[in-house]
mmCIF file of C-alpha atoms in Angstrom:
data_model
loop_
_atom_site.group_PDB
_atom_site.id
_atom_site.type_symbol
_atom_site.label_atom_id
_atom_site.label_comp_id
_atom_site.label_asym_id
_atom_site.label_seq_id
_atom_site.Cartn_x
_atom_site.Cartn_y
_atom_site.Cartn_z
ATOM 1 C CA VAL D 1046 1.603 26.475 51.349
ATOM 2 C CA SER D 1047 1.178 25.108 54.805
ATOM 3 C CA ARG D 1048 -1.988 23.085 55.473
ATOM 4 C CA SER D 1049 -1.706 23.037 59.225
ATOM 5 C CA LEU D 1050 -3.959 25.199 61.359
ATOM 6 C CA THR D 1051 -2.897 27.212 64.326
ATOM 7 C CA TYR D 1052 -4.369 26.406 67.704
ATOM 8 C CA SER D 1053 -6.703 29.400 67.602
ATOM 9 C CA GLN D 1054 -7.902 28.512 64.072
ATOM 10 C CA SER D 1055 -8.692 24.916 65.040
ATOM 11 C CA CYS D 1056 -10.508 26.101 68.199
ATOM 12 C CA GLY D 1057 -12.511 28.489 66.019
ATOM 13 C CA LEU D 1058 -13.534 25.652 63.685
ATOM 14 C CA ILE D 1059 -14.627 23.530 66.626
ATOM 15 C CA ILE D 1060 -16.746 26.378 67.980
ATOM 16 C CA VAL D 1061 -18.317 27.039 64.563
ATOM 17 C CA LYS D 1062 -19.012 23.321 64.148
ATOM 18 C CA GLN D 1063 -20.644 23.150 67.591
ATOM 19 C CA GLN D 1064 -22.737 26.249 66.863
ATOM 20 C CA PHE D 1065 -24.121 24.698 63.699
ATOM 21 C CA ALA D 1066 -24.523 21.133 65.011
ATOM 22 C CA TRP D 1067 -28.142 21.850 65.933
ATOM 23 C CA LEU D 1068 -28.799 22.934 62.336
ATOM 24 C CA GLU D 1069 -27.267 19.704 61.035
ATOM 25 C CA ASN D 1070 -29.471 17.656 63.415
ATOM 26 C CA ILE D 1071 -32.595 19.496 62.244
ATOM 27 C CA PHE D 1072 -31.650 18.925 58.605
ATOM 28 C CA GLU D 1073 -30.980 15.210 59.175
ATOM 29 C CA SER D 1074 -34.286 14.866 61.031
ATOM 30 C CA GLU D 1075 -36.200 16.590 58.211
ATOM 31 C CA VAL D 1076 -34.511 14.438 55.581
ATOM 32 C CA GLN D 1077 -35.281 11.294 57.597
ATOM 33 C CA THR D 1078 -38.933 12.364 58.021
ATOM 34 C CA THR D 1079 -39.189 13.055 54.285
ATOM 35 C CA LEU D 1080 -37.723 9.625 53.473
ATOM 36 C CA ILE D 1081 -40.179 7.926 55.838
ATOM 37 C CA GLU D 1082 -43.113 9.872 54.383
ATOM 38 C CA ASN D 1083 -42.010 8.980 50.847
ATOM 39 C CA ARG D 1084 -41.747 5.284 51.708
ATOM 40 C CA LEU D 1085 -45.153 5.307 53.399
ATOM 41 C CA GLU D 1086 -46.624 6.959 50.304
ATOM 42 C CA ASP D 1087 -44.889 4.355 48.115
ATOM 43 C CA LEU D 1088 -46.420 1.626 50.266
ATOM 44 C CA LYS D 1089 -49.910 3.157 50.123
ATOM 45 C CA LYS D 1090 -49.638 3.482 46.340
ATOM 46 C CA PHE D 1091 -48.458 -0.118 46.007
ATOM 47 C CA LEU D 1092 -51.373 -1.356 48.140
ATOM 48 C CA SER D 1093 -53.811 0.711 46.104
ATOM 49 C CA ASP D 1094 -52.402 -0.331 42.726
ATOM 50 C CA TYR D 1095 -51.841 -4.046 43.372
ATOM 51 C CA ARG D 1096 -54.295 -4.789 46.210
ATOM 52 C CA ARG D 1097 -51.681 -6.954 47.926
ATOM 53 C CA TRP D 1098 -48.586 -6.531 50.074
ATOM 54 C CA PRO D 1099 -45.183 -6.259 48.402
ATOM 55 C CA PHE D 1100 -43.278 -9.533 48.143
ATOM 56 C CA ALA D 1101 -39.546 -9.870 48.749
ATOM 57 C CA SER D 1102 -39.475 -12.027 45.600
ATOM 58 C CA GLY D 1103 -40.942 -9.217 43.475
ATOM 59 C CA GLY D 1104 -39.076 -6.772 41.251
ATOM 60 C CA ASP D 1105 -36.394 -4.478 42.641
ATOM 61 C CA ASP D 1106 -38.746 -1.703 43.814
ATOM 62 C CA GLU D 1107 -41.224 -4.163 45.271
ATOM 63 C CA ALA D 1108 -38.533 -6.184 47.045
ATOM 64 C CA SER D 1109 -37.017 -2.973 48.419
ATOM 65 C CA LEU D 1110 -40.396 -1.955 49.811
ATOM 66 C CA ALA D 1111 -40.891 -5.408 51.351
ATOM 67 C CA ARG D 1112 -37.468 -5.209 53.034
ATOM 68 C CA TRP D 1113 -38.244 -1.703 54.301
ATOM 69 C CA ILE D 1114 -41.471 -2.954 55.917
ATOM 70 C CA TYR D 1115 -39.627 -5.847 57.526
ATOM 71 C CA ASN D 1116 -36.773 -3.655 58.766
ATOM 72 C CA HIS D 1117 -39.123 -1.159 60.362
ATOM 73 C CA THR D 1118 -41.492 -3.555 62.077
ATOM 74 C CA LYS D 1119 -39.450 -6.603 63.060
ATOM 75 C CA ARG D 1120 -36.086 -5.280 64.130
ATOM 76 C CA ASP D 1121 -36.767 -3.426 67.350
ATOM 77 C CA LEU D 1122 -33.400 -4.456 68.766
ATOM 78 C CA LEU D 1123 -31.329 -3.009 65.926
ATOM 79 C CA PRO D 1124 -29.970 0.547 65.797
ATOM 80 C CA GLY D 1125 -32.166 3.004 63.958
ATOM 81 C CA TYR D 1126 -35.412 1.350 65.027
ATOM 82 C CA ASP D 1127 -38.148 3.958 65.237
ATOM 83 C CA PRO D 1128 -41.204 2.769 67.196
ATOM 84 C CA ASP D 1129 -43.372 5.571 65.779
ATOM 85 C CA GLU D 1130 -42.512 4.558 62.245
ATOM 86 C CA ALA D 1131 -43.175 0.906 63.057
ATOM 87 C CA LYS D 1132 -46.550 1.881 64.531
ATOM 88 C CA ARG D 1133 -47.549 3.707 61.340
ATOM 89 C CA ILE D 1134 -46.664 0.659 59.259
ATOM 90 C CA GLU D 1135 -48.533 -1.619 61.680
ATOM 91 C CA GLN D 1136 -51.615 0.609 61.324
ATOM 92 C CA LEU D 1137 -51.466 0.098 57.565
ATOM 93 C CA GLN D 1138 -51.006 -3.629 58.132
ATOM 94 C CA GLU D 1139 -54.192 -3.685 60.206
ATOM 95 C CA GLU D 1140 -56.126 -1.583 57.696
ATOM 96 C CA PHE D 1141 -55.076 -3.788 54.792
ATOM 97 C CA SER D 1142 -54.794 -7.093 56.663
ATOM 98 C CA HIS D 1143 -57.200 -8.719 54.191
ATOM 99 C CA TYR D 1144 -54.751 -8.177 51.312
ATOM 100 C CA PRO D 1145 -52.526 -11.111 50.361
ATOM 101 C CA HIS D 1146 -49.225 -11.136 52.255
ATOM 102 C CA ASN D 1147 -47.444 -13.771 50.181
ATOM 103 C CA ASN D 1148 -47.653 -15.480 46.824
ATOM 104 C CA SER D 1149 -49.672 -18.432 48.174
ATOM 105 C CA GLU D 1150 -52.413 -16.139 49.409
ATOM 106 C CA TYR D 1151 -52.250 -14.106 46.208
ATOM 107 C CA GLU D 1152 -52.607 -17.147 43.931
ATOM 108 C CA PHE D 1153 -55.390 -18.538 46.123
ATOM 109 C CA GLN D 1154 -57.286 -15.243 45.945
ATOM 110 C CA ASN D 1155 -56.872 -15.192 42.147
ATOM 111 C CA THR D 1156 -58.243 -18.728 41.913
ATOM 112 C CA CYS D 1157 -61.261 -17.699 44.010
ATOM 113 C CA THR D 1158 -61.791 -14.808 41.593
ATOM 114 C CA ASP D 1159 -61.485 -17.150 38.592
ATOM 115 C CA PHE D 1160 -64.026 -19.471 40.222
ATOM 116 C CA ARG D 1161 -66.484 -16.577 40.643
ATOM 117 C CA ILE D 1162 -65.991 -15.500 37.044
ATOM 118 C CA PHE D 1163 -66.625 -19.052 35.851
ATOM 119 C CA LEU D 1164 -69.833 -19.185 37.881
ATOM 120 C CA GLU D 1165 -71.043 -15.827 36.537
ATOM 121 C CA ARG D 1166 -70.377 -16.812 32.935
ATOM 122 C CA ASN D 1167 -71.717 -20.386 33.085
ATOM 123 C CA PHE D 1168 -74.342 -20.278 35.869
ATOM 124 C CA ARG D 1169 -73.000 -23.561 37.231
ATOM 125 C CA LEU D 1170 -70.072 -24.999 39.182
ATOM 126 C CA PRO D 1171 -67.005 -26.201 37.260
ATOM 127 C CA GLU D 1172 -66.956 -29.923 36.460
ATOM 128 C CA ASP D 1173 -64.150 -32.496 36.469
ATOM 129 C CA ASP D 1174 -65.215 -34.084 33.175
ATOM 130 C CA SER D 1175 -65.150 -30.939 31.069
ATOM 131 C CA GLU D 1176 -63.151 -30.516 27.882
ATOM 132 C CA ASN D 1177 -61.941 -27.150 29.173
ATOM 133 C CA MET D 1178 -58.692 -27.592 31.106
ATOM 134 C CA ARG D 1179 -59.183 -24.482 33.262
ATOM 135 C CA GLU D 1180 -62.644 -25.706 34.263
ATOM 136 C CA ILE D 1181 -61.157 -29.051 35.333
ATOM 137 C CA GLU D 1182 -58.449 -27.237 37.337
ATOM 138 C CA LEU D 1183 -61.064 -25.081 39.089
ATOM 139 C CA ALA D 1184 -63.235 -28.100 39.906
ATOM 140 C CA GLN D 1185 -60.299 -30.063 41.301
ATOM 141 C CA TRP D 1186 -59.065 -27.055 43.285
ATOM 142 C CA PHE D 1187 -62.515 -26.498 44.784
ATOM 143 C CA HIS D 1188 -62.915 -30.142 45.823
ATOM 144 C CA LYS D 1189 -59.402 -30.206 47.277
ATOM 145 C CA VAL D 1190 -60.024 -27.099 49.396
ATOM 146 C CA LEU D 1191 -63.451 -28.373 50.504
ATOM 147 C CA SER D 1192 -61.951 -31.662 51.657
ATOM 148 C CA LYS D 1193 -59.075 -30.012 53.515
ATOM 149 C CA LYS D 1194 -59.199 -31.190 57.113
ATOM 150 C CA GLU D 1195 -57.427 -28.255 58.770
ATOM 151 C CA PRO D 1196 -58.495 -24.702 57.969
ATOM 152 C CA TYR D 1197 -55.929 -22.315 56.576
ATOM 153 C CA ASP D 1198 -54.301 -20.123 59.197
ATOM 154 C CA ASP D 1199 -53.814 -17.149 56.878
ATOM 155 C CA ASN D 1200 -55.994 -15.083 54.532
ATOM 156 C CA ARG D 1201 -56.829 -18.102 52.363
ATOM 157 C CA HIS D 1202 -59.413 -19.012 55.002
ATOM 158 C CA LEU D 1203 -60.996 -15.571 54.560
ATOM 159 C CA TYR D 1204 -60.951 -15.776 50.748
ATOM 160 C CA PHE D 1205 -62.531 -19.227 50.681
ATOM 161 C CA ASN D 1206 -65.245 -18.245 53.164
ATOM 162 C CA GLN D 1207 -66.029 -15.240 50.971
ATOM 163 C CA LEU D 1208 -66.301 -17.582 47.991
ATOM 164 C CA LEU D 1209 -68.647 -19.888 49.914
ATOM 165 C CA GLU D 1210 -70.809 -16.895 50.902
ATOM 166 C CA TYR D 1211 -70.894 -15.846 47.249
ATOM 167 C CA LEU D 1212 -71.950 -19.346 46.198
ATOM 168 C CA SER D 1213 -74.684 -19.287 48.826
ATOM 169 C CA GLU D 1214 -75.951 -15.959 47.493
ATOM 170 C CA TYR D 1215 -75.982 -17.513 44.039
ATOM 171 C CA GLY D 1216 -78.224 -20.276 45.361
ATOM 172 C CA PHE D 1217 -75.712 -23.071 45.869
ATOM 173 C CA SER D 1218 -75.711 -25.009 49.106
ATOM 174 C CA ILE D 1219 -72.200 -26.240 49.884
ATOM 175 C CA SER D 1220 -71.640 -28.304 53.021
ATOM 176 C CA ILE D 1221 -68.187 -28.526 54.502
#
């Protein structure tokens, strides 16, 4: 059995391929749009579930999502860059800018939450001379942040100001 095509058969295949190229482009575009929509939905769900941005150091799915965000917002010089897609991600970044973007912000926010919980349960500020180790840690953390000379240049500044406002509402007067 011969596997070679005659000239007219190969010309026919080229014509058929050209006629259906537009269909292939539409299909690829729809698949790409579906993938983008799925990733955006994954990102929205992650933000809703965890109330923070995905970290590259997280689990496989989280790290993949973090890389996807990076690849679609920071790499405008690379092939495949889609400015519309980047704009949609940037809109989410603006909407959820107050969420922690890295582990430092996340841990800081958690400590602020722990501080609030301590205050609500004990109706006082944590003390250094307590027998409770977590209370000592909270007291030392609070004094360290209060004495910090330069303000944080990320969301930690926001979280600490929110904590200070909360303390003020609780009746504490904290001078910085």
